[in-house]
Tab-separated table of C-alpha atoms in Angstrom:
chain	number	residue	atom	x	y	z
B	1	MET	CA	-3.863	19.908	7.016
B	2	ILE	CA	-5.348	16.644	5.788
B	3	LEU	CA	-4.550	13.356	7.491
B	4	GLY	CA	-4.543	10.049	5.672
B	5	PHE	CA	-4.589	6.533	7.193
B	6	ASP	CA	-3.647	3.538	5.022
B	7	VAL	CA	-4.573	0.598	7.216
B	8	GLY	CA	-2.926	-2.636	6.049
B	9	ASN	CA	-2.740	-6.091	7.562
B	10	SER	CA	0.837	-5.576	8.800
B	11	ASN	CA	1.280	-1.790	9.051
B	12	ILE	CA	-0.669	1.415	9.201
B	13	VAL	CA	0.859	4.221	7.198
B	14	ILE	CA	-0.113	7.723	8.290
B	15	GLY	CA	0.497	10.795	6.180
B	16	VAL	CA	0.010	14.467	6.871
B	17	PHE	CA	-0.667	16.696	3.838
B	18	GLN	CA	-0.878	20.416	3.430
B	19	ASP	CA	-1.903	21.861	0.027
B	20	ARG	CA	-1.287	18.398	-1.475
B	21	LYS	CA	2.267	18.394	-0.204
B	22	LEU	CA	3.284	15.493	2.057
B	23	LEU	CA	4.650	17.077	5.226
B	24	THR	CA	5.538	13.805	6.967
B	25	GLN	CA	4.563	10.147	7.207
B	26	TRP	CA	4.797	7.435	9.789
B	27	ARG	CA	4.531	3.632	9.684
B	28	ILE	CA	3.234	1.876	12.773
B	29	ARG	CA	2.386	-1.772	13.418
B	30	THR	CA	-1.208	-2.813	12.848
B	31	ASP	CA	-2.529	-4.023	16.203
B	32	ARG	CA	-6.112	-5.244	16.355
B	33	GLN	CA	-6.003	-5.289	20.151
B	34	LYS	CA	-5.306	-1.542	20.573
B	35	THR	CA	-8.166	0.680	21.754
B	36	ALA	CA	-9.198	4.026	20.329
B	37	ASP	CA	-7.397	5.789	23.179
B	38	GLU	CA	-4.165	3.846	22.717
B	39	TYR	CA	-4.137	4.791	19.018
B	40	GLY	CA	-4.977	8.338	19.962
B	41	MET	CA	-2.048	8.652	22.341
B	42	LEU	CA	0.302	7.125	19.732
B	43	VAL	CA	-0.814	9.551	17.071
B	44	LYS	CA	-0.447	12.431	19.555
B	45	GLU	CA	3.097	11.446	20.267
B	46	LEU	CA	3.857	11.352	16.529
B	47	PHE	CA	2.402	14.817	16.044
B	48	ASP	CA	4.306	16.169	18.965
B	49	PHE	CA	7.538	14.645	17.767
B	50	ALA	CA	7.052	16.281	14.336
B	51	GLY	CA	6.131	19.620	15.817
B	52	LEU	CA	2.651	19.534	14.323
B	53	GLU	CA	-0.622	20.623	15.884
B	54	MET	CA	-3.437	18.084	15.845
B	55	GLY	CA	-5.895	21.015	15.934
B	56	ASN	CA	-4.749	22.120	12.516
B	57	VAL	CA	-6.107	18.907	10.872
B	58	GLN	CA	-9.229	19.812	8.912
B	59	GLY	CA	-10.002	16.474	7.271
B	60	VAL	CA	-9.221	12.755	7.682
B	61	VAL	CA	-9.442	10.017	5.050
B	62	VAL	CA	-9.081	6.340	5.811
B	63	SER	CA	-8.430	3.287	3.577
B	64	SER	CA	-8.540	-0.028	5.399
B	65	VAL	CA	-8.383	-3.732	4.619
B	66	VAL	CA	-8.755	-4.632	8.304
B	67	PRO	CA	-12.477	-4.250	9.113
B	68	PRO	CA	-12.116	-5.155	12.865
B	69	LEU	CA	-9.940	-1.999	13.371
B	70	MET	CA	-12.344	0.510	11.785
B	71	GLN	CA	-14.614	1.119	14.741
B	72	GLU	CA	-11.678	1.935	17.081
B	73	LEU	CA	-10.006	4.174	14.472
B	74	GLU	CA	-13.239	6.076	13.747
B	75	TRP	CA	-13.799	6.586	17.498
B	76	MET	CA	-10.225	7.758	17.858
B	77	ILE	CA	-10.495	10.233	14.965
B	78	GLY	CA	-13.738	11.541	16.304
B	79	LYS	CA	-12.439	11.993	19.866
B	80	TYR	CA	-8.954	13.342	19.186
B	81	PHE	CA	-9.562	15.288	15.988
B	82	GLY	CA	-13.282	16.101	16.303
B	83	ILE	CA	-13.791	14.902	12.710
B	84	SER	CA	-15.905	12.268	11.083
B	85	PRO	CA	-13.467	10.608	8.604
B	86	LEU	CA	-14.056	9.882	4.971
B	87	VAL	CA	-13.758	6.113	4.566
B	88	VAL	CA	-12.804	4.617	1.239
B	89	GLU	CA	-15.701	2.258	0.566
B	90	PRO	CA	-18.157	1.405	-2.194
B	91	GLY	CA	-20.178	4.377	-3.294
B	92	ILE	CA	-17.523	7.105	-2.975
B	93	LYS	CA	-16.252	9.089	-5.967
B	94	THR	CA	-13.016	7.820	-7.415
B	95	GLY	CA	-12.985	9.069	-10.956
B	96	LEU	CA	-12.561	5.497	-12.188
B	97	SER	CA	-15.016	3.089	-13.696
B	98	ILE	CA	-14.771	-0.203	-11.752
B	99	ARG	CA	-15.191	-3.160	-14.121
B	100	TYR	CA	-14.806	-5.880	-11.450
B	101	ASP	CA	-17.580	-8.548	-11.451
B	102	ASN	CA	-18.537	-7.248	-7.992
B	103	PRO	CA	-17.060	-3.828	-7.445
B	104	ARG	CA	-17.599	-4.167	-3.668
B	105	GLU	CA	-14.947	-6.865	-3.570
B	106	VAL	CA	-12.134	-4.617	-4.719
B	107	GLY	CA	-9.896	-3.836	-1.752
B	108	ALA	CA	-9.785	-0.201	-0.682
B	109	ASP	CA	-5.982	-0.158	-1.000
B	110	ARG	CA	-6.167	-1.286	-4.658
B	111	VAL	CA	-8.700	1.403	-5.506
B	112	VAL	CA	-6.609	4.113	-3.828
B	113	ASN	CA	-3.495	2.993	-5.705
B	114	ALA	CA	-5.338	2.914	-8.993
B	115	VAL	CA	-6.749	6.458	-8.453
B	116	ALA	CA	-3.272	7.878	-7.697
B	117	ALA	CA	-1.521	6.044	-10.565
B	118	TYR	CA	-4.181	7.149	-13.109
B	119	GLU	CA	-4.043	10.766	-11.916
B	120	LYS	CA	-0.206	10.867	-12.026
B	121	TYR	CA	0.747	8.606	-14.890
B	122	GLY	CA	-2.394	7.605	-16.807
B	123	GLY	CA	-4.415	8.904	-19.703
B	124	SER	CA	-2.180	7.949	-22.579
B	125	ARG	CA	-1.584	4.221	-22.037
B	126	PRO	CA	-2.722	1.384	-19.780
B	127	LEU	CA	-1.296	1.035	-16.293
B	128	ILE	CA	-0.217	-1.974	-14.242
B	129	ILE	CA	0.172	-1.153	-10.573
B	130	VAL	CA	2.114	-3.566	-8.338
B	131	ASP	CA	1.879	-3.115	-4.577
B	132	PHE	CA	4.309	-5.075	-2.423
B	133	GLY	CA	2.412	-5.282	0.817
B	134	THR	CA	1.306	-8.199	3.042
B	135	ALA	CA	-0.077	-9.490	-0.252
B	136	THR	CA	1.422	-8.592	-3.545
B	137	THR	CA	-1.366	-7.103	-5.695
B	138	PHE	CA	-1.407	-6.382	-9.405
B	139	CYS	CA	-4.017	-3.914	-10.738
B	140	VAL	CA	-4.810	-2.934	-14.332
B	141	VAL	CA	-6.271	0.424	-15.351
B	142	THR	CA	-6.983	1.297	-18.919
B	143	ALA	CA	-6.044	4.574	-20.637
B	144	GLN	CA	-9.732	5.523	-20.349
B	145	GLY	CA	-9.777	5.151	-16.583
B	146	GLU	CA	-11.385	1.705	-16.310
B	147	TYR	CA	-10.260	-0.500	-13.426
B	148	LEU	CA	-10.309	-3.964	-14.998
B	149	GLY	CA	-9.053	-6.072	-12.062
B	150	GLY	CA	-5.740	-7.825	-11.532
B	151	ALA	CA	-4.066	-10.512	-9.480
B	152	ILE	CA	-3.367	-11.154	-5.786
B	153	ALA	CA	-0.420	-13.249	-4.586
B	154	PRO	CA	1.124	-14.003	-1.174
B	155	GLY	CA	3.441	-11.190	-0.197
B	156	VAL	CA	7.214	-11.430	0.234
B	157	GLY	CA	7.021	-11.003	3.999
B	158	ILE	CA	4.390	-13.706	4.785
B	159	SER	CA	5.975	-16.138	2.274
B	160	THR	CA	9.330	-15.676	3.974
B	161	GLU	CA	7.807	-16.098	7.402
B	162	ALA	CA	6.078	-19.297	6.296
B	163	LEU	CA	9.392	-20.648	5.080
B	164	PHE	CA	10.932	-19.993	8.579
B	165	THR	CA	8.009	-21.255	10.682
B	166	ARG	CA	7.225	-24.378	8.632
B	167	THR	CA	10.786	-25.687	8.367
B	168	ALA	CA	12.902	-26.952	11.222
B	169	LYS	CA	16.401	-25.786	10.179
B	170	LEU	CA	15.889	-22.671	7.998
B	171	PRO	CA	16.519	-19.339	9.736
B	172	ARG	CA	15.031	-15.902	9.308
B	173	VAL	CA	17.056	-13.941	6.765
B	174	GLU	CA	17.494	-10.342	5.725
B	175	LEU	CA	15.703	-9.589	2.506
B	176	VAL	CA	18.635	-8.352	0.485
B	177	ARG	CA	20.014	-9.301	-2.927
B	178	PRO	CA	22.587	-12.102	-2.625
B	179	LYS	CA	25.927	-11.882	-4.473
B	180	SER	CA	24.793	-14.500	-6.935
B	181	VAL	CA	21.759	-16.530	-7.752
B	182	ILE	CA	23.684	-19.709	-6.828
B	183	GLY	CA	23.794	-19.550	-3.054
B	184	LYS	CA	26.937	-20.866	-1.344
B	185	ASN	CA	25.280	-21.207	2.077
B	186	THR	CA	21.799	-21.513	3.555
B	187	VAL	CA	21.276	-17.791	4.076
B	188	MET	CA	22.369	-16.891	0.546
B	189	SER	CA	20.323	-19.744	-0.933
B	190	MET	CA	17.186	-18.490	0.879
B	191	GLN	CA	17.855	-14.889	-0.185
B	192	SER	CA	18.306	-16.060	-3.812
B	193	GLY	CA	15.077	-18.070	-3.753
B	194	ILE	CA	13.065	-15.255	-2.143
B	195	ILE	CA	14.317	-12.225	-4.064
B	196	PHE	CA	14.753	-13.800	-7.521
B	197	GLY	CA	11.705	-15.961	-7.012
B	198	PHE	CA	9.529	-12.890	-6.478
B	199	VAL	CA	11.240	-11.052	-9.308
B	200	GLY	CA	10.298	-13.944	-11.560
B	201	GLN	CA	6.738	-13.871	-10.287
B	202	VAL	CA	6.399	-10.135	-11.015
B	203	GLU	CA	7.965	-10.385	-14.452
B	204	GLY	CA	5.795	-13.381	-15.324
B	205	ILE	CA	2.489	-11.837	-14.265
B	206	VAL	CA	3.319	-8.451	-15.875
B	207	LYS	CA	4.296	-10.203	-19.116
B	208	ARG	CA	0.994	-12.042	-19.264
B	209	MET	CA	-0.987	-8.894	-18.414
B	210	LYS	CA	0.781	-6.897	-21.147
B	211	GLU	CA	-0.208	-9.664	-23.594
B	212	GLU	CA	-3.878	-8.969	-22.721
B	213	ILE	CA	-3.891	-5.175	-22.486
B	214	GLY	CA	-0.979	-4.028	-24.681
B	215	GLN	CA	2.761	-4.006	-24.535
B	216	ASP	CA	2.909	-0.273	-24.006
B	217	ALA	CA	1.437	-0.561	-20.465
B	218	LEU	CA	3.322	1.477	-17.836
B	219	VAL	CA	4.228	-0.524	-14.754
B	220	VAL	CA	4.197	1.386	-11.411
B	221	ALA	CA	5.400	-0.258	-8.199
B	222	THR	CA	4.741	0.774	-4.594
B	223	GLY	CA	4.876	-0.776	-1.164
B	224	GLY	CA	7.567	-1.677	1.350
B	225	LEU	CA	9.716	-3.885	-0.868
B	226	ALA	CA	9.147	-2.108	-4.131
B	227	GLU	CA	12.673	-0.715	-4.226
B	228	VAL	CA	14.311	-4.087	-3.605
B	229	ILE	CA	12.339	-5.959	-6.242
B	230	SER	CA	12.418	-3.172	-8.811
B	231	ARG	CA	16.221	-3.144	-8.889
B	232	GLU	CA	16.012	-6.699	-10.250
B	233	ALA	CA	12.772	-6.631	-12.223
B	234	ASP	CA	13.275	-5.053	-15.626
B	235	CYS	CA	9.515	-4.781	-16.186
B	236	ILE	CA	9.012	-2.020	-13.518
B	237	ASP	CA	9.118	1.485	-14.962
B	238	ILE	CA	8.387	3.639	-11.910
B	239	VAL	CA	8.704	3.169	-8.156
B	240	ASP	CA	6.416	5.440	-6.192
B	241	PRO	CA	6.635	4.913	-2.434
B	242	VAL	CA	3.909	7.412	-1.564
B	243	LEU	CA	1.371	6.328	-4.198
B	244	THR	CA	-1.247	5.127	-1.687
B	245	LEU	CA	-1.095	8.206	0.524
B	246	GLU	CA	-1.424	10.468	-2.530
B	247	GLY	CA	-4.383	8.428	-3.679
B	248	LEU	CA	-6.064	9.013	-0.332
B	249	ILE	CA	-5.764	12.758	-0.713
B	250	LEU	CA	-7.072	12.665	-4.298
B	251	ILE	CA	-10.138	10.683	-3.138
B	252	TYR	CA	-10.677	13.086	-0.244
B	253	GLU	CA	-10.663	16.067	-2.657
B	254	LYS	CA	-13.132	14.333	-5.019
B	255	ASN	CA	-15.571	13.704	-2.167
B	256	ARG	CA	-15.343	16.717	0.090
């Protein structure tokens, strides 16, 4: 079995693979205060619940955008799995040509998404990958496997939280599609502004990217709110909820 950790600012997604097949995945809250042992006990409980043996894990790969957590996670992986993990960082093999001004600035999550999308859907036309995480990221990969760059915008979750915390009378709302774009009460009005506002953002950025790289570009979405936004955004062709985890396994295989 191969274990993948996708460490984001809000959540850590953990996937267990066997022969490239995803056996199970878990999503836990990112907590910078947890120690290696606390994470180890949490992972052990998840394995026990799923009926999996930690001793069967033969390799671990980690992608992280939270540097302060890496030391504790690497200690945990070494102690509880007896493995030195492969960390997605500059210098590893990806199969892509990174055309960023400074390739070291590209977030590990963006690289992993690009690797998976190119492997699964690329080769015949350009790709635009949209990841709805703490930040909403847009990445462009050419048909020749060149990572050109993209765009980074505030994510749906943090934007919604800012609306709640910075206003005196607006409540927290569930992120679901309202019955109409014209809200008849405060909750519906906020849902309309959030959902349709982000749909407009996605459609606008994708439209401009296609004008630069070609209208035949395939748009692949992933991340926690990909399903919600994709139902309203006509520009999204494919929703792939496990894109990042599959990218981790692909990178592991390229570097083992």
